[in-house]
């Protein structure tokens, strides 16, 4: 049973699509289909039911899936262990990071790492922090560089790298920009632009309003902070942004009397997944 065939099987099972599995594995859809067909012939059993464009796992596929994941993880662990015994920094390093961290925090570390360790194949994916958490827990990435969850998961090792203070902001011509002193009550009647309600950032803001029994009117939603900044700058509502996005003066920070909101940004990895030399070196560079 070839590990490449198992990789294709797991990718199709998780994405629900042969084409999406091909994108994940950097293969064409026919190549993925051929690997699945070969695996089904070896096992003498269909692994997927195909009804129109919909696919689902058969009973055999459901039985194979957890074993296939375990086999692939053990093979990857063995490869890492052998490489690490040689003391070399090489192989693959997969990282999931948020757009904001990837654009505004990681570039110096990424540049230093790739220049110093060119033999490492870096696989970088941009995801919402919440999605990255799930992907790291599923073992799909070695590291996550994300906004840390307010509540720690016992399965996850976490390390704070940066503390990110959030500021309430509006456009320069917004009526609130003319005020010298403000409270959350003053913001409540005005439309807000925030990330999705399930994100760690919006949960922090919502908690502040809930503590004072104030309504939070979220009129527009975007999980990309650079997009949020643009929407605020043209007067579509107020929002919250980290200090790293305020240096160019495109938005007006509000003189708000409130408890400071601070997000912890940092690195996560699964406690049961051993880190290879590349991951350990990357963490050391992040820590400065």
XYZ file of C-alpha atoms in Angstrom:
288
model
C 0.000 0.000 0.000
C 1.779 3.140 -1.271
C 1.827 6.187 1.019
C 1.154 8.447 -1.985
C -2.087 6.553 -2.588
C -3.016 6.985 1.068
C -2.235 10.702 0.879
C -4.584 11.042 -2.082
C -7.293 9.083 -0.257
C -7.060 11.236 2.886
C -7.042 14.439 0.837
C -10.194 13.461 -1.069
C -11.918 12.320 2.129
C -11.144 15.593 3.905
C -11.873 17.986 1.051
C -14.810 16.079 -0.417
C -13.487 16.717 -3.898
C -10.962 15.171 -6.266
C -10.069 18.583 -7.699
C -9.609 20.150 -4.230
C -7.482 17.171 -3.215
C -5.369 17.742 -6.313
C -4.837 21.380 -5.338
C -3.748 20.350 -1.846
C -1.296 17.761 -3.191
C -0.204 19.835 -6.213
C -1.488 17.141 -8.561
C -3.916 17.090 -11.469
C -7.388 15.683 -10.862
C -6.731 12.665 -13.158
C -3.584 11.863 -11.152
C -5.594 11.859 -7.923
C -8.307 9.703 -9.497
C -5.679 7.221 -10.702
C -4.190 6.888 -7.210
C -7.618 6.295 -5.690
C -8.455 3.726 -8.352
C -5.188 1.879 -7.717
C -5.843 1.840 -3.966
C -9.376 0.532 -4.494
C -7.994 -2.249 -6.706
C -5.422 -3.189 -4.065
C -8.092 -3.351 -1.378
C -10.654 -4.919 -3.719
C -13.261 -2.498 -2.401
C -14.676 0.897 -3.416
C -13.691 3.667 -1.024
C -16.019 6.401 -2.296
C -19.613 6.476 -3.484
C -19.923 8.783 -6.467
C -23.396 10.221 -7.084
C -23.271 12.973 -9.687
C -20.746 15.493 -8.446
C -21.127 14.418 -4.840
C -18.784 11.909 -3.254
C -18.951 10.238 0.137
C -16.994 7.571 1.945
C -18.189 3.983 1.748
C -18.089 1.742 4.824
C -14.664 0.554 3.667
C -13.520 4.150 3.261
C -14.739 5.092 6.737
C -12.830 2.138 8.146
C -9.641 3.016 6.256
C -9.573 6.749 7.024
C -8.337 6.749 10.658
C -5.793 4.028 9.871
C -4.545 5.898 6.807
C -4.058 9.073 8.858
C -2.179 7.123 11.535
C 0.072 5.425 8.964
C 0.926 8.720 7.243
C 1.667 10.399 10.561
C 3.942 7.549 11.666
C 5.813 7.656 8.351
C 6.278 11.428 8.676
C 7.465 11.051 12.285
C 9.954 8.385 11.255
C 11.338 10.554 8.459
C 11.721 13.499 10.829
C 13.405 11.380 13.478
C 15.984 10.034 11.018
C 16.749 13.499 9.668
C 17.019 14.938 13.169
C 19.492 12.221 14.207
C 21.833 13.602 11.577
C 21.518 17.078 13.099
C 20.541 18.572 9.761
C 17.988 21.332 9.224
C 16.253 20.133 6.103
C 13.085 18.400 4.959
C 9.654 20.044 5.023
C 8.181 22.621 7.394
C 4.474 23.371 7.139
C 3.115 26.523 8.773
C -0.409 27.917 9.017
C -0.649 31.620 9.798
C -3.210 34.407 9.704
C -3.102 37.018 6.955
C -2.290 39.825 9.375
C 0.604 37.992 11.059
C 1.877 36.664 7.748
C 1.931 40.135 6.209
C 3.009 42.285 9.148
C 4.897 40.095 11.638
C 6.473 37.100 9.900
C 8.396 38.496 6.879
C 11.703 39.201 8.726
C 11.726 35.715 10.278
C 10.738 34.035 7.012
C 13.463 35.904 5.137
C 16.123 34.999 7.702
C 15.022 31.360 7.827
C 14.935 30.790 4.058
C 18.319 32.488 3.579
C 19.954 30.445 6.336
C 18.267 27.093 5.638
C 17.645 26.890 1.874
C 17.312 23.089 1.970
C 14.092 23.285 3.995
C 10.952 23.109 1.872
C 8.701 25.741 3.440
C 4.956 25.192 3.024
C 3.136 28.359 4.156
C -0.669 28.623 4.257
C -2.768 31.682 5.111
C -5.832 30.825 7.190
C -7.991 32.472 9.827
C -6.462 31.818 13.246
C -9.465 29.752 14.316
C -9.188 27.543 11.235
C -5.437 27.223 11.715
C -6.021 25.913 15.245
C -8.199 23.138 13.891
C -5.738 22.265 11.144
C -2.828 22.024 13.601
C -4.934 19.839 15.908
C -5.653 17.554 12.939
C -1.918 17.230 12.321
C -1.944 18.946 8.939
C 0.654 21.561 9.912
C 3.802 21.472 12.014
C 3.250 24.975 13.397
C 0.585 27.637 13.605
C 1.567 31.289 13.986
C -1.744 32.799 14.990
C -3.833 34.875 17.358
C -3.889 32.662 20.433
C -7.252 31.454 21.693
C -8.581 33.065 24.899
C -8.975 29.561 26.352
C -6.023 27.184 26.010
C -6.552 23.726 24.530
C -4.821 21.019 26.634
C -3.738 19.241 23.455
C -1.889 22.297 22.174
C 1.493 23.724 23.123
C 1.376 27.521 22.938
C 3.971 30.255 23.213
C 3.297 33.994 23.206
C 5.569 35.820 20.739
C 3.869 39.244 20.486
C 1.256 41.153 22.467
C -1.020 43.080 20.146
C -2.941 46.037 21.583
C -6.138 46.831 19.694
C -7.344 50.394 19.131
C -10.832 51.659 18.310
C -10.647 53.655 15.069
C -12.837 55.618 12.637
C -12.281 57.649 9.476
C -11.020 61.196 9.873
C -14.407 62.610 8.775
C -16.528 60.364 11.002
C -18.609 62.321 13.595
C -16.897 60.400 16.409
C -13.490 61.667 15.241
C -14.367 65.143 16.502
C -14.914 63.991 20.086
C -12.213 64.564 22.727
C -13.425 61.841 25.069
C -15.521 58.763 24.424
C -16.930 55.700 26.167
C -18.228 52.408 24.793
C -21.745 53.792 25.283
C -20.931 56.515 22.734
C -19.916 53.853 20.182
C -22.929 51.618 20.720
C -25.364 53.522 18.412
C -22.880 53.529 15.536
C -22.283 50.742 13.036
C -19.170 48.632 13.590
C -16.995 46.763 11.106
C -15.443 43.704 12.746
C -14.210 40.200 11.953
C -16.643 37.302 12.142
C -18.350 36.782 15.496
C -16.530 33.481 16.007
C -13.075 35.062 15.790
C -10.999 35.629 18.907
C -10.756 39.372 18.175
C -14.491 40.007 17.943
C -15.136 37.847 20.992
C -12.864 40.199 22.978
C -14.755 43.270 21.737
C -18.147 41.643 22.321
C -17.150 40.790 25.896
C -16.442 44.486 26.612
C -19.878 45.529 25.382
C -21.575 42.644 27.199
C -19.941 43.661 30.481
C -21.715 47.029 30.229
C -24.940 45.574 28.765
C -24.426 47.605 25.596
C -25.584 46.692 22.093
C -22.901 46.021 19.501
C -24.151 46.808 15.991
C -21.912 44.895 13.578
C -23.050 46.058 10.166
C -20.212 44.639 8.069
C -17.861 41.697 8.540
C -14.402 40.948 7.171
C -11.726 38.707 8.636
C -8.909 40.531 6.822
C -7.707 43.418 8.949
C -6.197 45.272 5.989
C -9.619 45.181 4.319
C -11.260 46.258 7.574
C -8.875 49.214 7.734
C -9.841 50.299 4.209
C -13.563 50.069 5.008
C -13.112 52.128 8.158
C -10.967 54.720 6.354
C -13.758 55.518 3.870
C -16.310 56.036 6.629
C -18.325 52.811 6.593
C -18.157 52.399 10.376
C -15.846 52.143 13.357
C -13.559 49.194 13.939
C -10.659 47.855 15.985
C -7.133 47.543 14.602
C -3.717 46.612 16.023
C -0.969 49.181 16.460
C 0.936 47.718 13.484
C -1.733 49.075 11.096
C -1.955 52.620 12.451
C 1.386 54.117 11.431
C 0.304 55.601 8.089
C -2.449 57.841 9.493
C -5.218 56.507 7.233
C -7.582 56.052 10.190
C -8.250 58.080 13.337
C -7.693 56.361 16.737
C -10.467 57.189 19.186
C -9.701 58.568 22.689
C -11.794 55.857 24.300
C -12.078 55.372 28.050
C -12.193 51.595 28.319
C -10.252 48.536 29.384
C -7.327 47.968 27.038
C -7.882 45.086 24.623
C -4.771 43.000 24.030
C -4.482 39.962 21.766
C -1.746 37.418 22.294
C -0.071 36.353 19.064
C 2.197 33.360 19.036
C 3.144 29.859 17.981
C 1.175 26.652 18.478
C 1.889 22.995 17.804
C 0.293 19.709 18.766
C 1.814 18.263 21.927
C 1.695 14.739 20.516
C 3.451 15.680 17.280
C 7.222 15.792 17.511
C 8.855 18.867 16.021
C 11.638 18.397 13.510
C 14.847 20.417 13.509
C 13.405 22.909 11.026
C 10.406 23.655 13.261
C 12.587 24.041 16.347
C 14.958 26.428 14.581
C 12.046 28.464 13.228
C 10.615 28.827 16.746
C 14.005 29.950 18.016
C 14.148 32.653 15.336
C 10.637 33.806 16.249
C 11.620 34.111 19.890
C 14.460 36.386 18.859
